[in-house]
C-alpha cells in the first residue's frame, strides 16, 4: 500500500471546514437572510427604454440564492462533509466527531486509541483520519497527490 501525503495547506483547510461543520447550518441560514434583506436599488432610468432587471422581488431573491458563490460554497462543504462522514466506518466517525466536531475536544488522536474510544492502534487511527481528509479534499476538488 503506497503512502499518500496530503499537502499541509489542504489538510489545514479540510480541518478548518470540519471544525466549522457543526455551525454550517447557521452560516447558511445567516447568508440566506443577508440575501433576502439586501437593499433595493432605485431605477434611475427615467423615461427611457425597458429595464433589464426583474421587477418581481421573489424571482430576484431566487436568482440571487442560485448565483451566490458564498452560499453555494457553504452548501457544497456541508454536503461533502456529510457524504464523507456517512460513507465511513464507526471508528473514523468517532475520530472525526471527537477531534473536529466538538467545541472543546476531550482527546487527541493518541488518546482516542489509548482510552479505547476507537478499536484501532494509534497508527491506524492516524491513517483513518488521513484517509478521511483525503476523501473530503477530493469531494471538495482540492486534492492533488
Backbone as JSON Lines, residues from 0, in Angstrom:
{"i":0,"aa":"X","n":[0.85,-1.18,0.0],"ca":[0.0,0.0,0.0],"c":[0.89,1.24,0.0]}
{"i":1,"aa":"X","n":[0.69,2.1,-0.97],"ca":[1.5,3.31,-1.04],"c":[0.96,4.38,-0.09]}
{"i":2,"aa":"X","n":[1.89,5.18,0.39],"ca":[1.51,6.23,1.33],"c":[1.15,7.48,0.53]}
{"i":3,"aa":"X","n":[-0.04,7.97,0.75],"ca":[-0.49,9.19,0.09],"c":[-0.37,10.33,1.08]}
{"i":4,"aa":"X","n":[0.33,11.36,0.67],"ca":[0.5,12.53,1.53],"c":[-0.48,13.61,1.13]}
{"i":5,"aa":"X","n":[-0.96,14.3,2.1],"ca":[-1.87,15.42,1.89],"c":[-1.08,16.7,2.13]}
{"i":6,"aa":"X","n":[-1.11,17.6,1.17],"ca":[-0.38,18.86,1.33],"c":[-0.85,19.56,2.6]}
{"i":7,"aa":"X","n":[0.08,20.18,3.34],"ca":[-0.29,20.83,4.62],"c":[-1.37,21.89,4.48]}
{"i":8,"aa":"X","n":[-1.35,22.67,3.4],"ca":[-2.38,23.7,3.24],"c":[-3.76,23.1,3.0]}
{"i":9,"aa":"X","n":[-3.81,22.0,2.27],"ca":[-5.09,21.32,2.01],"c":[-5.59,20.67,3.3]}
{"i":10,"aa":"X","n":[-4.67,20.04,4.03],"ca":[-5.02,19.41,5.31],"c":[-5.61,20.45,6.26]}
{"i":11,"aa":"X","n":[-4.94,21.58,6.36],"ca":[-5.38,22.65,7.25],"c":[-6.76,23.17,6.83]}
{"i":12,"aa":"X","n":[-6.98,23.34,5.53],"ca":[-8.28,23.82,5.04],"c":[-9.4,22.81,5.36]}
{"i":13,"aa":"X","n":[-9.11,21.53,5.13],"ca":[-10.11,20.49,5.43],"c":[-10.43,20.44,6.92]}
{"i":14,"aa":"X","n":[-9.4,20.56,7.77],"ca":[-9.62,20.54,9.21],"c":[-10.44,21.76,9.64]}
{"i":15,"aa":"X","n":[-10.21,22.89,9.01],"ca":[-10.99,24.09,9.31],"c":[-12.46,23.9,8.93]}
{"i":16,"aa":"X","n":[-12.69,23.3,7.77],"ca":[-14.05,23.02,7.32],"c":[-14.74,22.06,8.29]}
{"i":17,"aa":"X","n":[-14.01,21.05,8.76],"ca":[-14.58,20.09,9.71],"c":[-14.93,20.77,11.03]}
{"i":18,"aa":"X","n":[-14.07,21.66,11.5],"ca":[-14.36,22.35,12.77],"c":[-15.58,23.28,12.64]}
{"i":19,"aa":"X","n":[-15.79,23.83,11.44],"ca":[-16.94,24.7,11.21],"c":[-18.23,23.93,10.94]}
{"i":20,"aa":"X","n":[-18.11,22.65,10.64],"ca":[-19.27,21.86,10.23],"c":[-20.45,21.93,11.2]}
{"i":21,"aa":"X","n":[-20.25,21.84,12.51],"ca":[-21.41,21.93,13.4],"c":[-22.17,23.25,13.3]}
{"i":22,"aa":"X","n":[-21.53,24.29,12.79],"ca":[-22.17,25.61,12.68],"c":[-22.61,25.96,11.27]}
{"i":23,"aa":"X","n":[-22.36,25.07,10.32],"ca":[-22.59,25.42,8.92],"c":[-24.06,25.7,8.6]}
{"i":24,"aa":"X","n":[-24.98,25.01,9.26],"ca":[-26.41,25.29,9.01],"c":[-26.74,26.73,9.4]}
{"i":25,"aa":"X","n":[-26.17,27.2,10.5],"ca":[-26.37,28.59,10.92],"c":[-25.77,29.57,9.93]}
{"i":26,"aa":"X","n":[-24.58,29.24,9.4],"ca":[-23.94,30.11,8.39],"c":[-24.81,30.21,7.14]}
{"i":27,"aa":"X","n":[-25.37,29.07,6.72],"ca":[-26.22,29.04,5.53],"c":[-27.48,29.89,5.76]}
{"i":28,"aa":"X","n":[-28.1,29.72,6.91],"ca":[-29.29,30.49,7.26],"c":[-28.98,31.98,7.3]}
{"i":29,"aa":"X","n":[-27.86,32.35,7.93],"ca":[-27.46,33.76,8.0],"c":[-27.25,34.34,6.6]}
{"i":30,"aa":"X","n":[-26.61,33.56,5.73],"ca":[-26.35,34.05,4.37],"c":[-27.67,34.23,3.61]}
{"i":31,"aa":"X","n":[-28.59,33.32,3.77],"ca":[-29.89,33.45,3.1],"c":[-30.63,34.69,3.61]}
{"i":32,"aa":"X","n":[-30.52,34.96,4.91],"ca":[-31.14,36.16,5.46],"c":[-30.49,37.42,4.9]}
{"i":33,"aa":"X","n":[-29.16,37.41,4.8],"ca":[-28.45,38.56,4.22],"c":[-28.93,38.83,2.8]}
{"i":34,"aa":"X","n":[-29.08,37.77,2.03],"ca":[-29.51,37.92,0.64],"c":[-30.96,38.39,0.55]}
{"i":35,"aa":"X","n":[-31.79,37.95,1.48],"ca":[-33.21,38.34,1.47],"c":[-33.38,39.8,1.87]}
{"i":36,"aa":"X","n":[-32.48,40.35,2.65],"ca":[-32.62,41.71,3.17],"c":[-31.73,42.72,2.46]}
{"i":37,"aa":"X","n":[-31.27,42.38,1.26],"ca":[-30.44,43.33,0.54],"c":[-31.27,44.56,0.17]}
{"i":38,"aa":"X","n":[-30.65,45.75,0.24],"ca":[-31.38,46.96,-0.11],"c":[-31.76,46.96,-1.59]}
{"i":39,"aa":"X","n":[-32.93,47.54,-1.86],"ca":[-33.41,47.62,-3.24],"c":[-32.77,48.81,-3.93]}
{"i":40,"aa":"X","n":[-32.41,48.61,-5.18],"ca":[-31.83,49.7,-5.95],"c":[-32.95,50.46,-6.66]}
{"i":41,"aa":"X","n":[-32.87,51.78,-6.61],"ca":[-33.88,52.59,-7.29],"c":[-33.59,52.6,-8.79]}
{"i":42,"aa":"X","n":[-34.63,52.59,-9.57],"ca":[-34.49,52.64,-11.02],"c":[-34.34,54.1,-11.44]}
{"i":43,"aa":"X","n":[-33.17,54.43,-11.94],"ca":[-32.9,55.8,-12.36],"c":[-33.13,55.98,-13.86]}
{"i":44,"aa":"X","n":[-33.7,55.0,-14.49],"ca":[-33.96,55.03,-15.92],"c":[-35.28,55.76,-16.15]}
{"i":45,"aa":"X","n":[-35.23,57.07,-16.19],"ca":[-36.43,57.88,-16.3],"c":[-36.78,58.08,-17.76]}
{"i":46,"aa":"X","n":[-37.94,57.59,-18.13],"ca":[-38.45,57.82,-19.47],"c":[-37.7,57.09,-20.57]}
{"i":47,"aa":"X","n":[-36.79,56.23,-20.21],"ca":[-36.0,55.52,-21.21],"c":[-36.71,54.27,-21.67]}
{"i":48,"aa":"X","n":[-35.95,53.38,-22.19],"ca":[-36.46,52.11,-22.69],"c":[-36.78,51.16,-21.55]}
{"i":49,"aa":"X","n":[-36.71,49.9,-21.88],"ca":[-37.05,48.89,-20.89],"c":[-35.9,48.66,-19.9]}
{"i":50,"aa":"X","n":[-36.26,48.28,-18.7],"ca":[-35.3,47.94,-17.66],"c":[-35.02,46.45,-17.78]}
{"i":51,"aa":"X","n":[-33.77,46.08,-17.76],"ca":[-33.42,44.66,-17.9],"c":[-33.53,43.9,-16.58]}
{"i":52,"aa":"X","n":[-33.77,44.57,-15.48],"ca":[-33.89,43.92,-14.18],"c":[-35.25,43.26,-14.02]}
{"i":53,"aa":"X","n":[-35.27,42.22,-13.25],"ca":[-36.53,41.55,-12.93],"c":[-37.23,42.37,-11.86]}
{"i":54,"aa":"X","n":[-38.49,42.67,-12.09],"ca":[-39.19,43.57,-11.17],"c":[-39.85,42.83,-10.01]}
{"i":55,"aa":"X","n":[-39.97,41.52,-10.09],"ca":[-40.62,40.78,-9.01],"c":[-39.57,40.36,-7.98]}
{"i":56,"aa":"X","n":[-39.68,40.81,-6.73],"ca":[-38.65,40.55,-5.72],"c":[-38.43,39.07,-5.41]}
{"i":57,"aa":"X","n":[-39.5,38.26,-5.48],"ca":[-39.34,36.83,-5.19],"c":[-38.43,36.17,-6.22]}
{"i":58,"aa":"X","n":[-38.61,36.52,-7.48],"ca":[-37.77,35.95,-8.53],"c":[-36.34,36.43,-8.38]}
{"i":59,"aa":"X","n":[-36.17,37.69,-8.05],"ca":[-34.82,38.24,-7.85],"c":[-34.13,37.5,-6.71]}
{"i":60,"aa":"X","n":[-34.86,37.22,-5.63],"ca":[-34.3,36.53,-4.47],"c":[-33.88,35.11,-4.84]}
{"i":61,"aa":"X","n":[-34.71,34.39,-5.59],"ca":[-34.38,33.02,-6.0],"c":[-33.15,33.03,-6.9]}
{"i":62,"aa":"X","n":[-33.07,33.95,-7.82],"ca":[-31.91,34.05,-8.69],"c":[-30.66,34.39,-7.88]}
{"i":63,"aa":"X","n":[-30.79,35.29,-6.93],"ca":[-29.66,35.66,-6.07],"c":[-29.18,34.45,-5.28]}
{"i":64,"aa":"X","n":[-30.1,33.67,-4.7],"ca":[-29.73,32.46,-3.96],"c":[-28.98,31.49,-4.85]}
{"i":65,"aa":"X","n":[-29.44,31.34,-6.07],"ca":[-28.84,30.4,-7.01],"c":[-27.44,30.85,-7.43]}
{"i":66,"aa":"X","n":[-27.23,32.15,-7.53],"ca":[-25.97,32.66,-8.05],"c":[-24.96,33.04,-6.97]}
{"i":67,"aa":"X","n":[-25.35,33.03,-5.72],"ca":[-24.45,33.47,-4.66],"c":[-23.34,32.45,-4.42]}
{"i":68,"aa":"X","n":[-22.1,32.87,-4.64],"ca":[-20.94,31.98,-4.53],"c":[-20.73,31.5,-3.09]}
{"i":69,"aa":"X","n":[-20.87,32.39,-2.13],"ca":[-20.62,32.01,-0.73],"c":[-21.63,30.97,-0.26]}
{"i":70,"aa":"X","n":[-22.89,31.18,-0.61],"ca":[-23.93,30.24,-0.23],"c":[-23.68,28.86,-0.87]}
{"i":71,"aa":"X","n":[-23.34,28.87,-2.15],"ca":[-23.06,27.59,-2.83],"c":[-21.86,26.89,-2.2]}
{"i":72,"aa":"X","n":[-20.82,27.66,-1.85],"ca":[-19.64,27.08,-1.23],"c":[-20.0,26.42,0.1]}
{"i":73,"aa":"X","n":[-20.78,27.12,0.93],"ca":[-21.2,26.56,2.22],"c":[-22.02,25.28,2.03]}
{"i":74,"aa":"X","n":[-22.94,25.31,1.08],"ca":[-23.78,24.13,0.84],"c":[-22.95,22.97,0.3]}
{"i":75,"aa":"X","n":[-21.97,23.25,-0.57],"ca":[-21.09,22.2,-1.1],"c":[-20.23,21.6,0.01]}
{"i":76,"aa":"X","n":[-19.72,22.45,0.9],"ca":[-18.91,21.96,2.01],"c":[-19.74,21.07,2.93]}
{"i":77,"aa":"X","n":[-20.95,21.5,3.22],"ca":[-21.82,20.71,4.09],"c":[-22.11,19.34,3.47]}
{"i":78,"aa":"X","n":[-22.42,19.32,2.19],"ca":[-22.71,18.06,1.51],"c":[-21.49,17.15,1.48]}
{"i":79,"aa":"X","n":[-20.33,17.72,1.2],"ca":[-19.1,16.92,1.14],"c":[-18.78,16.28,2.49]}
{"i":80,"aa":"X","n":[-18.86,17.06,3.56],"ca":[-18.56,16.52,4.9],"c":[-19.6,15.47,5.28]}
{"i":81,"aa":"X","n":[-20.86,15.76,5.05],"ca":[-21.93,14.81,5.38],"c":[-21.74,13.5,4.62]}
{"i":82,"aa":"X","n":[-21.48,13.6,3.31],"ca":[-21.29,12.39,2.5],"c":[-20.1,11.57,2.99]}
{"i":83,"aa":"X","n":[-18.97,12.22,3.22],"ca":[-17.78,11.5,3.71],"c":[-18.04,10.86,5.06]}
{"i":84,"aa":"X","n":[-18.69,11.59,5.93],"ca":[-18.97,11.09,7.28],"c":[-19.88,9.87,7.23]}
{"i":85,"aa":"X","n":[-20.92,9.93,6.42],"ca":[-21.87,8.81,6.35],"c":[-21.29,7.59,5.63]}
{"i":86,"aa":"X","n":[-20.31,7.82,4.75],"ca":[-19.73,6.72,3.97],"c":[-18.6,6.0,4.7]}
{"i":87,"aa":"X","n":[-18.19,6.48,5.86],"ca":[-17.03,5.89,6.54],"c":[-17.45,4.96,7.67]}
{"i":88,"aa":"X","n":[-16.46,4.3,8.26],"ca":[-16.73,3.35,9.34],"c":[-16.9,4.06,10.69]}
{"i":89,"aa":"X","n":[-17.33,3.31,11.7],"ca":[-17.63,3.88,13.0],"c":[-16.39,4.44,13.71]}
{"i":90,"aa":"X","n":[-15.26,3.77,13.59],"ca":[-14.04,4.29,14.23],"c":[-13.65,5.64,13.64]}
{"i":91,"aa":"X","n":[-13.72,5.76,12.33],"ca":[-13.39,7.04,11.69],"c":[-14.38,8.11,12.1]}
{"i":92,"aa":"X","n":[-15.64,7.76,12.2],"ca":[-16.65,8.73,12.66],"c":[-16.32,9.22,14.06]}
{"i":93,"aa":"X","n":[-15.94,8.31,14.93],"ca":[-15.59,8.69,16.3],"c":[-14.39,9.63,16.29]}
{"i":94,"aa":"X","n":[-13.39,9.33,15.48],"ca":[-12.2,10.19,15.38],"c":[-12.59,11.58,14.92]}
{"i":95,"aa":"X","n":[-13.37,11.67,13.86],"ca":[-13.78,12.97,13.31],"c":[-14.65,13.72,14.29]}
{"i":96,"aa":"X","n":[-15.6,13.03,14.89],"ca":[-16.5,13.66,15.86],"c":[-15.72,14.2,17.06]}
{"i":97,"aa":"X","n":[-14.81,13.41,17.6],"ca":[-14.05,13.81,18.79],"c":[-13.04,14.92,18.49]}
{"i":98,"aa":"X","n":[-12.35,14.83,17.37],"ca":[-11.28,15.8,17.07],"c":[-11.78,17.11,16.48]}
{"i":99,"aa":"X","n":[-12.87,17.06,15.71],"ca":[-13.27,18.25,14.95],"c":[-14.66,18.79,15.27]}
{"i":100,"aa":"X","n":[-15.61,17.93,15.56],"ca":[-16.98,18.41,15.75],"c":[-17.23,18.95,17.15]}
{"i":101,"aa":"X","n":[-16.47,18.51,18.13],"ca":[-16.64,19.01,19.5],"c":[-16.03,20.39,19.62]}
{"i":102,"aa":"X","n":[-16.71,21.26,20.35],"ca":[-16.2,22.62,20.56],"c":[-14.9,22.58,21.36]}
{"i":103,"aa":"X","n":[-14.86,21.71,22.36],"ca":[-13.66,21.54,23.18],"c":[-13.32,20.05,23.2]}
{"i":104,"aa":"X","n":[-12.48,19.59,22.26],"ca":[-12.15,18.16,22.19],"c":[-11.55,17.64,23.48]}
{"i":105,"aa":"X","n":[-11.98,16.46,23.88],"ca":[-11.51,15.83,25.11],"c":[-10.23,15.04,24.87]}
{"i":106,"aa":"X","n":[-10.1,14.46,23.68],"ca":[-9.0,13.55,23.38],"c":[-8.18,14.04,22.19]}
{"i":107,"aa":"X","n":[-6.94,13.57,22.15],"ca":[-6.09,13.71,20.96],"c":[-6.28,12.43,20.17]}
{"i":108,"aa":"X","n":[-5.66,12.36,19.0],"ca":[-5.76,11.14,18.2],"c":[-5.17,9.96,18.98]}
{"i":109,"aa":"X","n":[-4.07,10.18,19.71],"ca":[-3.45,9.12,20.52],"c":[-4.37,8.73,21.68]}
{"i":110,"aa":"X","n":[-4.96,9.73,22.32],"ca":[-5.84,9.49,23.45],"c":[-7.06,8.66,23.1]}
{"i":111,"aa":"X","n":[-7.55,8.82,21.9],"ca":[-8.71,8.03,21.47],"c":[-8.37,6.54,21.45]}
{"i":112,"aa":"X","n":[-7.17,6.23,20.98],"ca":[-6.75,4.83,20.92],"c":[-6.39,4.3,22.31]}
{"i":113,"aa":"X","n":[-5.62,5.07,23.05],"ca":[-5.17,4.65,24.38],"c":[-6.36,4.41,25.31]}
{"i":114,"aa":"X","n":[-7.35,5.29,25.25],"ca":[-8.53,5.17,26.11],"c":[-9.63,4.3,25.51]}
{"i":115,"aa":"X","n":[-9.3,3.62,24.43],"ca":[-10.18,2.67,23.76],"c":[-11.51,3.26,23.32]}
{"i":116,"aa":"X","n":[-11.45,4.52,22.9],"ca":[-12.64,5.15,22.31],"c":[-12.8,4.66,20.87]}
{"i":117,"aa":"X","n":[-11.68,4.25,20.27],"ca":[-11.69,3.6,18.96],"c":[-10.97,2.27,19.11]}
{"i":118,"aa":"X","n":[-11.34,1.3,18.32],"ca":[-10.79,-0.05,18.45],"c":[-9.64,-0.29,17.48]}
{"i":119,"aa":"X","n":[-8.75,0.69,17.37],"ca":[-7.6,0.58,16.48],"c":[-6.37,1.17,17.17]}
{"i":120,"aa":"X","n":[-5.21,0.86,16.62],"ca":[-3.97,1.4,17.17],"c":[-3.85,2.89,16.84]}
{"i":121,"aa":"X","n":[-2.88,3.54,17.46],"ca":[-2.65,4.96,17.2],"c":[-2.3,5.19,15.72]}
{"i":122,"aa":"X","n":[-1.42,4.35,15.2],"ca":[-1.01,4.49,13.79],"c":[-2.2,4.3,12.85]}
{"i":123,"aa":"X","n":[-3.04,3.32,13.14],"ca":[-4.22,3.09,12.3],"c":[-5.21,4.25,12.43]}
{"i":124,"aa":"X","n":[-5.36,4.79,13.63],"ca":[-6.24,5.94,13.82],"c":[-5.76,7.12,12.98]}
{"i":125,"aa":"X","n":[-4.46,7.33,12.94],"ca":[-3.9,8.42,12.13],"c":[-4.15,8.17,10.64]}
{"i":126,"aa":"X","n":[-4.01,6.91,10.22],"ca":[-4.28,6.57,8.81],"c":[-5.76,6.79,8.47]}
{"i":127,"aa":"X","n":[-6.65,6.4,9.39],"ca":[-8.09,6.61,9.16],"c":[-8.41,8.09,9.02]}
{"i":128,"aa":"X","n":[-7.82,8.91,9.9],"ca":[-8.04,10.36,9.83],"c":[-7.52,10.91,8.5]}
{"i":129,"aa":"X","n":[-6.32,10.51,8.12],"ca":[-5.73,10.98,6.86],"c":[-6.57,10.55,5.67]}
{"i":130,"aa":"X","n":[-7.03,9.3,5.68],"ca":[-7.87,8.83,4.57],"c":[-9.16,9.65,4.49]}
{"i":131,"aa":"X","n":[-9.75,9.96,5.64],"ca":[-10.97,10.78,5.66],"c":[-10.68,12.16,5.08]}
{"i":132,"aa":"X","n":[-9.58,12.78,5.49],"ca":[-9.23,14.12,5.0],"c":[-8.96,14.1,3.5]}
{"i":133,"aa":"X","n":[-8.34,13.04,2.99],"ca":[-8.1,12.92,1.55],"c":[-9.42,12.79,0.8]}
{"i":134,"aa":"X","n":[-10.32,11.95,1.31],"ca":[-11.63,11.78,0.66],"c":[-12.4,13.09,0.66]}
{"i":135,"aa":"X","n":[-12.35,13.82,1.78],"ca":[-13.03,15.12,1.85],"c":[-12.42,16.09,0.86]}
{"i":136,"aa":"X","n":[-11.1,16.14,0.8],"ca":[-10.45,17.07,-0.13],"c":[-10.78,16.72,-1.58]}
{"i":137,"aa":"X","n":[-10.93,15.44,-1.88],"ca":[-11.33,15.03,-3.23],"c":[-12.75,15.51,-3.55]}
{"i":138,"aa":"X","n":[-13.66,15.32,-2.6],"ca":[-15.04,15.77,-2.82],"c":[-15.14,17.28,-2.97]}
{"i":139,"aa":"X","n":[-14.22,18.0,-2.32],"ca":[-14.21,19.46,-2.42],"c":[-13.39,19.96,-3.6]}
{"i":140,"aa":"X","n":[-12.78,19.04,-4.34],"ca":[-12.0,19.4,-5.5],"c":[-10.66,20.03,-5.17]}
{"i":141,"aa":"X","n":[-10.09,19.72,-4.01],"ca":[-8.82,20.32,-3.58],"c":[-7.64,19.37,-3.66]}
{"i":142,"aa":"X","n":[-7.87,18.07,-3.74],"ca":[-6.79,17.1,-3.61],"c":[-5.89,17.07,-4.83]}
{"i":143,"aa":"X","n":[-4.58,17.13,-4.57],"ca":[-3.57,16.97,-5.6],"c":[-2.49,16.07,-5.02]}
{"i":144,"aa":"X","n":[-2.33,14.85,-5.54],"ca":[-1.3,13.95,-5.0],"c":[0.1,14.48,-5.19]}
